[in-house]
mmCIF file of C-alpha atoms in Angstrom:
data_model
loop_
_atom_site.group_PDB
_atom_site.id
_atom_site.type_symbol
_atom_site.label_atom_id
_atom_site.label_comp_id
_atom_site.label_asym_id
_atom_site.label_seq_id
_atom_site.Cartn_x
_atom_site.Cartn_y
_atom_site.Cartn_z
ATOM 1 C CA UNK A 1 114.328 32.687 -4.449
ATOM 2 C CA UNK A 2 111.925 32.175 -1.880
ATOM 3 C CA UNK A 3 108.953 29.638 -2.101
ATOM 4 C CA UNK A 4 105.552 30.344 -0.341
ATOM 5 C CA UNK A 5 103.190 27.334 0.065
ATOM 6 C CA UNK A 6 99.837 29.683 0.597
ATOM 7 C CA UNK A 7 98.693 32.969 -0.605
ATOM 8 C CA UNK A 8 100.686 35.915 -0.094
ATOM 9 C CA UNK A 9 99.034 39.514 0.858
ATOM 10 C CA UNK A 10 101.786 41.782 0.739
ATOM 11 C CA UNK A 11 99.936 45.170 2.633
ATOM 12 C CA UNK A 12 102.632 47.490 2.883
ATOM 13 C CA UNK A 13 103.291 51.527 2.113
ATOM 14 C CA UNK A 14 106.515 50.965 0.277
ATOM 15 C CA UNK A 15 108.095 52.991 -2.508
ATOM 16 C CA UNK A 16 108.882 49.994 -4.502
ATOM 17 C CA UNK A 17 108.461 46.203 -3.550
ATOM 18 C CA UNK A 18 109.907 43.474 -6.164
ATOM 19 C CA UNK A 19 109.326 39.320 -6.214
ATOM 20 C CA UNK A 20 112.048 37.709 -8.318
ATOM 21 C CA UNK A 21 112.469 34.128 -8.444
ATOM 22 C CA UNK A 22 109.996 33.222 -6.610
ATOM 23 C CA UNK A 23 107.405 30.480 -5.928
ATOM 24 C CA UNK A 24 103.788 30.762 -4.993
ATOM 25 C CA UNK A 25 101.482 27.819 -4.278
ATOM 26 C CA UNK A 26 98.606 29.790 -3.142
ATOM 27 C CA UNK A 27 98.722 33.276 -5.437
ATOM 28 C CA UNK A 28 100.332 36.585 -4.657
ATOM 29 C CA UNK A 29 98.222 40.179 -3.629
ATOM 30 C CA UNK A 30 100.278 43.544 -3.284
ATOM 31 C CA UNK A 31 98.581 46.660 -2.153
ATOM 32 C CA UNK A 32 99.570 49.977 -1.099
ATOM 33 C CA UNK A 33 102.983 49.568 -2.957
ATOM 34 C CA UNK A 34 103.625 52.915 -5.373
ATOM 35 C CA UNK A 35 106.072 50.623 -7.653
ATOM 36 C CA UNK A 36 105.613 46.426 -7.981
ATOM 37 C CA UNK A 37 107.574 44.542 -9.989
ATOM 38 C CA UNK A 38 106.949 40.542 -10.410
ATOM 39 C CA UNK A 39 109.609 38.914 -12.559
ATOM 40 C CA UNK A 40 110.487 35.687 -13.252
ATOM 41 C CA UNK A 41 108.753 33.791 -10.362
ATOM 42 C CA UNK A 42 106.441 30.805 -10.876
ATOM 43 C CA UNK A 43 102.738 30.273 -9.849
ATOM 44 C CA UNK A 44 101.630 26.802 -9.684
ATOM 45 C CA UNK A 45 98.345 26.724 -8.512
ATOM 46 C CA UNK A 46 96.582 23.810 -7.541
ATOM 47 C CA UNK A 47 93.165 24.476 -9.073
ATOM 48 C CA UNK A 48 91.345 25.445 -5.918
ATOM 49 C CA UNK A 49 92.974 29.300 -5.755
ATOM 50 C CA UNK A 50 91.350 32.248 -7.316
ATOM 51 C CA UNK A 51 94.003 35.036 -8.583
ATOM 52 C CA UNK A 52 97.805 34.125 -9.470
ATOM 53 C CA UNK A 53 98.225 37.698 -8.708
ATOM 54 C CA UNK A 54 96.549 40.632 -7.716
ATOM 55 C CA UNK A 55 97.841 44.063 -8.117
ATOM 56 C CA UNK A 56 95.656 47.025 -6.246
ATOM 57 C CA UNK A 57 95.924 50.868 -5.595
ATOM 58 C CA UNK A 58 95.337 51.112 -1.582
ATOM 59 C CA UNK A 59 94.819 53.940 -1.440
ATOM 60 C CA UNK A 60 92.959 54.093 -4.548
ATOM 61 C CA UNK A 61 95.542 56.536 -7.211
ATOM 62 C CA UNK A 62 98.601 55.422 -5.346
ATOM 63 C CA UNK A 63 100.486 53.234 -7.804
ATOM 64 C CA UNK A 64 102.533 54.273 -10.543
ATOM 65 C CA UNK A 65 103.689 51.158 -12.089
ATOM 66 C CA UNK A 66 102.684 47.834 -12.343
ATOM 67 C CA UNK A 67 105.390 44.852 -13.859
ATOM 68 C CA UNK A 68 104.566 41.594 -14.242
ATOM 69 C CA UNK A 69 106.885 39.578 -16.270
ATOM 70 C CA UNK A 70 108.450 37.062 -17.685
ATOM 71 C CA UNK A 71 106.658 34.307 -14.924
ATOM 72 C CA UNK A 72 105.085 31.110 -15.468
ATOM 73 C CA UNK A 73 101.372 30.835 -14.193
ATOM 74 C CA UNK A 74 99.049 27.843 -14.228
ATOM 75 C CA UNK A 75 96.220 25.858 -12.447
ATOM 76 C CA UNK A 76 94.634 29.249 -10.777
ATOM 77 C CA UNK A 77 90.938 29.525 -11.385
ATOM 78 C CA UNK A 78 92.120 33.071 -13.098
ATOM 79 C CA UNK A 79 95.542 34.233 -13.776
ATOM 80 C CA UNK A 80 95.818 38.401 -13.155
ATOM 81 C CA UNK A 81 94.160 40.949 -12.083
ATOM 82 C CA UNK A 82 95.210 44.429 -12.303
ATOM 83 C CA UNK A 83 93.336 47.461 -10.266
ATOM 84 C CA UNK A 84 95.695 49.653 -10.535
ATOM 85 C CA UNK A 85 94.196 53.157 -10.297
ATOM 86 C CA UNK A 86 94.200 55.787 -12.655
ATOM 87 C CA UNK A 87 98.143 56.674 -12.734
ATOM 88 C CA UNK A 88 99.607 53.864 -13.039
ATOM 89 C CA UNK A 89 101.320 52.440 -15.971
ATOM 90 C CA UNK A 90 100.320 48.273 -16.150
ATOM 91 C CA UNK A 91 102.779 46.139 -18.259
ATOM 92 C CA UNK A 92 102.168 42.327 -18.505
ATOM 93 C CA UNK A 93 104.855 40.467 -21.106
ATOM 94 C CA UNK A 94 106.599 37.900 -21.284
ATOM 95 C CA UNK A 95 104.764 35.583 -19.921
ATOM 96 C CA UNK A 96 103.123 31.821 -19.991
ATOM 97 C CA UNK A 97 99.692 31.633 -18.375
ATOM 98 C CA UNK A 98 97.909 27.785 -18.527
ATOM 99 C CA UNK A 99 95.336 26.195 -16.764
ATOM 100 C CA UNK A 100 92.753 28.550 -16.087
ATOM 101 C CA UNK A 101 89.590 27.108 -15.092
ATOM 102 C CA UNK A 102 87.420 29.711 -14.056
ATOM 103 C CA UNK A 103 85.640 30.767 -10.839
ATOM 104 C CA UNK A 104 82.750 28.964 -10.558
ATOM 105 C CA UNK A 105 79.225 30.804 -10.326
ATOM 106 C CA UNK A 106 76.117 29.874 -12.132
ATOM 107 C CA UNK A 107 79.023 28.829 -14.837
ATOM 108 C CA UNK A 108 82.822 28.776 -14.703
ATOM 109 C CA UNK A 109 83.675 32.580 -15.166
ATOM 110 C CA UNK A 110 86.885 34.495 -15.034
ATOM 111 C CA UNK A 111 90.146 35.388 -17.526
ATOM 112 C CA UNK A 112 93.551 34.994 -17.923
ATOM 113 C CA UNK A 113 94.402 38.745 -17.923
ATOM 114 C CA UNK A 114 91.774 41.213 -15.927
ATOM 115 C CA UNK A 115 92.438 45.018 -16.871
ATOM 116 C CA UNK A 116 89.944 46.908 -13.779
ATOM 117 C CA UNK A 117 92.137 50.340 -13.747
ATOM 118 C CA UNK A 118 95.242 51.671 -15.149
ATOM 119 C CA UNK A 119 96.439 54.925 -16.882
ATOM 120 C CA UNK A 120 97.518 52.643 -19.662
ATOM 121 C CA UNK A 121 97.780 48.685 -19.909
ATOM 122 C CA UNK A 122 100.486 46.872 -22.491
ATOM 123 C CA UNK A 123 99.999 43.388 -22.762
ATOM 124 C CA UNK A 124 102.672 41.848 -25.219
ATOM 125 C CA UNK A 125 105.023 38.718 -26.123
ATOM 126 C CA UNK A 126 102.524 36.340 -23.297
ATOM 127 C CA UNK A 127 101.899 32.609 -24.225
ATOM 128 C CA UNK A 128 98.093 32.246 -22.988
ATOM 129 C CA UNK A 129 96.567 28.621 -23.242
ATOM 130 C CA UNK A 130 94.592 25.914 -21.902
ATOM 131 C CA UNK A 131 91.907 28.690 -20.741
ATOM 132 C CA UNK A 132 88.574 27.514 -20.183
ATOM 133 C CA UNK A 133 87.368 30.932 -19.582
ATOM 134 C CA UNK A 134 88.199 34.465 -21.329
ATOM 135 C CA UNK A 135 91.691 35.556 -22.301
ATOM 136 C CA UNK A 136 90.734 39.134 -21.428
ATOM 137 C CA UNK A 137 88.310 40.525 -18.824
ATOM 138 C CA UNK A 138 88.052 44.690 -19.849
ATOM 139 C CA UNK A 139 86.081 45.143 -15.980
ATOM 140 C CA UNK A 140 83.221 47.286 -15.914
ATOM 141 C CA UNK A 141 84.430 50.929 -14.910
ATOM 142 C CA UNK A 142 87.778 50.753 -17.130
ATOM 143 C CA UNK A 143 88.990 54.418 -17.928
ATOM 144 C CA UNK A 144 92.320 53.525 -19.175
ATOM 145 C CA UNK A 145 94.039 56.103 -21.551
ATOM 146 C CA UNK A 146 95.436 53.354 -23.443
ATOM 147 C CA UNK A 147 95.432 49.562 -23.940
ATOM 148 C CA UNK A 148 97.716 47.806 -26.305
ATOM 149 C CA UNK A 149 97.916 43.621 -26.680
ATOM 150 C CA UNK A 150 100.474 42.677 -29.059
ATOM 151 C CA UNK A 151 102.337 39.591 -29.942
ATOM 152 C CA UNK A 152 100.641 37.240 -28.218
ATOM 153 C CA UNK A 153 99.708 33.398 -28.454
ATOM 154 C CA UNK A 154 96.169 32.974 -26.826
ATOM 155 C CA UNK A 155 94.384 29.692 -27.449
ATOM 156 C CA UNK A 156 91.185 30.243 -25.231
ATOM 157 C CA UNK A 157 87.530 29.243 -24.865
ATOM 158 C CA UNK A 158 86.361 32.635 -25.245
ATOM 159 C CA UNK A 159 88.484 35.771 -26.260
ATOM 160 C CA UNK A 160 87.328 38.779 -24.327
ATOM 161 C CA UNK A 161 84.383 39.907 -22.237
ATOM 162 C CA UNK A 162 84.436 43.434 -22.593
ATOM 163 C CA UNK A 163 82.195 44.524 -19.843
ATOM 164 C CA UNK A 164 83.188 48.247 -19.368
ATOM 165 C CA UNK A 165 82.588 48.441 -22.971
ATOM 166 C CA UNK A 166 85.809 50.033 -23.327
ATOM 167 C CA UNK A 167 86.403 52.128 -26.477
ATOM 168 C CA UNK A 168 87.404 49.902 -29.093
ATOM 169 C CA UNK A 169 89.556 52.824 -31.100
ATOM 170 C CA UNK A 170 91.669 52.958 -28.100
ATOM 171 C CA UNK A 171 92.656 49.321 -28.062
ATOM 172 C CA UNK A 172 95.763 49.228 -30.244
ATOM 173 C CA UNK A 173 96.395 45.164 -31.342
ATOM 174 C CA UNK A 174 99.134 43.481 -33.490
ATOM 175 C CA UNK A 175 100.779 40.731 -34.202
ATOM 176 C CA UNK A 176 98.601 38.379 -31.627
ATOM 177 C CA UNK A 177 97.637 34.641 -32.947
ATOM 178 C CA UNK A 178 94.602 33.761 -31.437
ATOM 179 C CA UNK A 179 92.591 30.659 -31.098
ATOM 180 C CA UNK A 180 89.437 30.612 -29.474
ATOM 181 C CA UNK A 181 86.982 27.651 -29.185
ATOM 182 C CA UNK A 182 83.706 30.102 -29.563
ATOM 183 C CA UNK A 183 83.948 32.685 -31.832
ATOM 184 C CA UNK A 184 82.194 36.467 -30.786
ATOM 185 C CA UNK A 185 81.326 34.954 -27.520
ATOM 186 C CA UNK A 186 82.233 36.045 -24.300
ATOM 187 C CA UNK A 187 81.460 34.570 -21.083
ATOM 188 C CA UNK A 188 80.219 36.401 -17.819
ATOM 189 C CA UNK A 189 78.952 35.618 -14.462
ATOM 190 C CA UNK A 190 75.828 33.953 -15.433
ATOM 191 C CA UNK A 191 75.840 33.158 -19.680
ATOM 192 C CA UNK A 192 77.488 32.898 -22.930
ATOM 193 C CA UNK A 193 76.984 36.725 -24.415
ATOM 194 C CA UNK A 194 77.753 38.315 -27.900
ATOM 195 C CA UNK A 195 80.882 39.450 -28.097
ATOM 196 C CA UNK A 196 82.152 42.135 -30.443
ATOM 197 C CA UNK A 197 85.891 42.613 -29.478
ATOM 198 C CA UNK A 198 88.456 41.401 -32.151
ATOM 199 C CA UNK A 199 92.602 41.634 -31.801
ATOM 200 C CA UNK A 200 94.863 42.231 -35.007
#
């Protein structure tokens, strides 16, 4: 039930660490933490913050799960990012990410949902809109056993810029309705690319 009016950096060897009910005005980082749960809390960013939240393994391998659910995120110039190491099991649902407007580089860049590192990601039930950027960022490096989206509503500029050029038979999708304003494209750092990914 707390609200905190700038960003959080929660740097702590814990066991397990949870944020329920929550408000954060500036974004929320948690490192070092073996178990993090997020539920229920609200981001409202004010369009000038990077990440709503930012999971990541310090040291890297250390976490085992990642939960971030059932929050409300919006006005962030991207929504989450998780960097989780190679253990840990990443589960996003349940949630309503808006109003992301992308870091700005030589064009707006950035995603709703990054997956850097996991031992498997599930992405499922989210409400994703009003995203000016990606709905997905797979980050370069990605080794994740696993990756399943399901259920979703994503309206989005772009759908997903698959830079690790994850595996695309290890993607299991279904169930998501997606609307995206340009069609196999992705963006990155610097253009508008091809873009091969698809969701069921």
């Amino acid at each position: 039930g707390v609200t905190f009016p700038e960003f959080v950096s929660f740097n702590i060897n814990v066991e397990n660490v949870t944020f329920k009910n929550c408000t954060f005005k500036g974004g929320l980082k948690v490192m070092q933490a073996i178990n993090v749960t997020v539920d229920n809390c609200k981001f409202e960013g004010d369009g000038t913050k990077d990440y709503a939240f930012f999971a990541q393994a310090v040291p890297a391998d250390s976490m085992k799960t990642v939960q971030f659910t059932n929050n409300t995120v919006s006005g962030f110039m991207r929504g989450i990012n998780a960097t989780a190491g190679s253990k840990a099991a990443v589960t996003i649902s349940g949630n309503t990410i808006t109003n992301i407007t992308g870091k700005t580089g030589s064009v707006a860049y950035g995603s709703a949902i990054q997956l850097t590192s996991a031992k498997t990601f599930t992405v499922e039930d989210n409400i994703i809109s009003d995203v000016a950027v990606n709905a997905f960022h797979i980050y370069n490096g990605c080794a994740a056993d696993s990756i399943v989206i399901k259920d979703n509503t994503i309206s989005a500029a772009y759908l997903c810029w698959n830079e690790a050029e994850y595996d695309m038979s290890k993607v299991v999708s279904s169930g998501n309705r997606v609307t995206v304003g340009h069609e196999n494209k992705c963006i990155t750092k610097t253009a508008e690319i091809d873009s091969t990914f698809t969701l069921n």
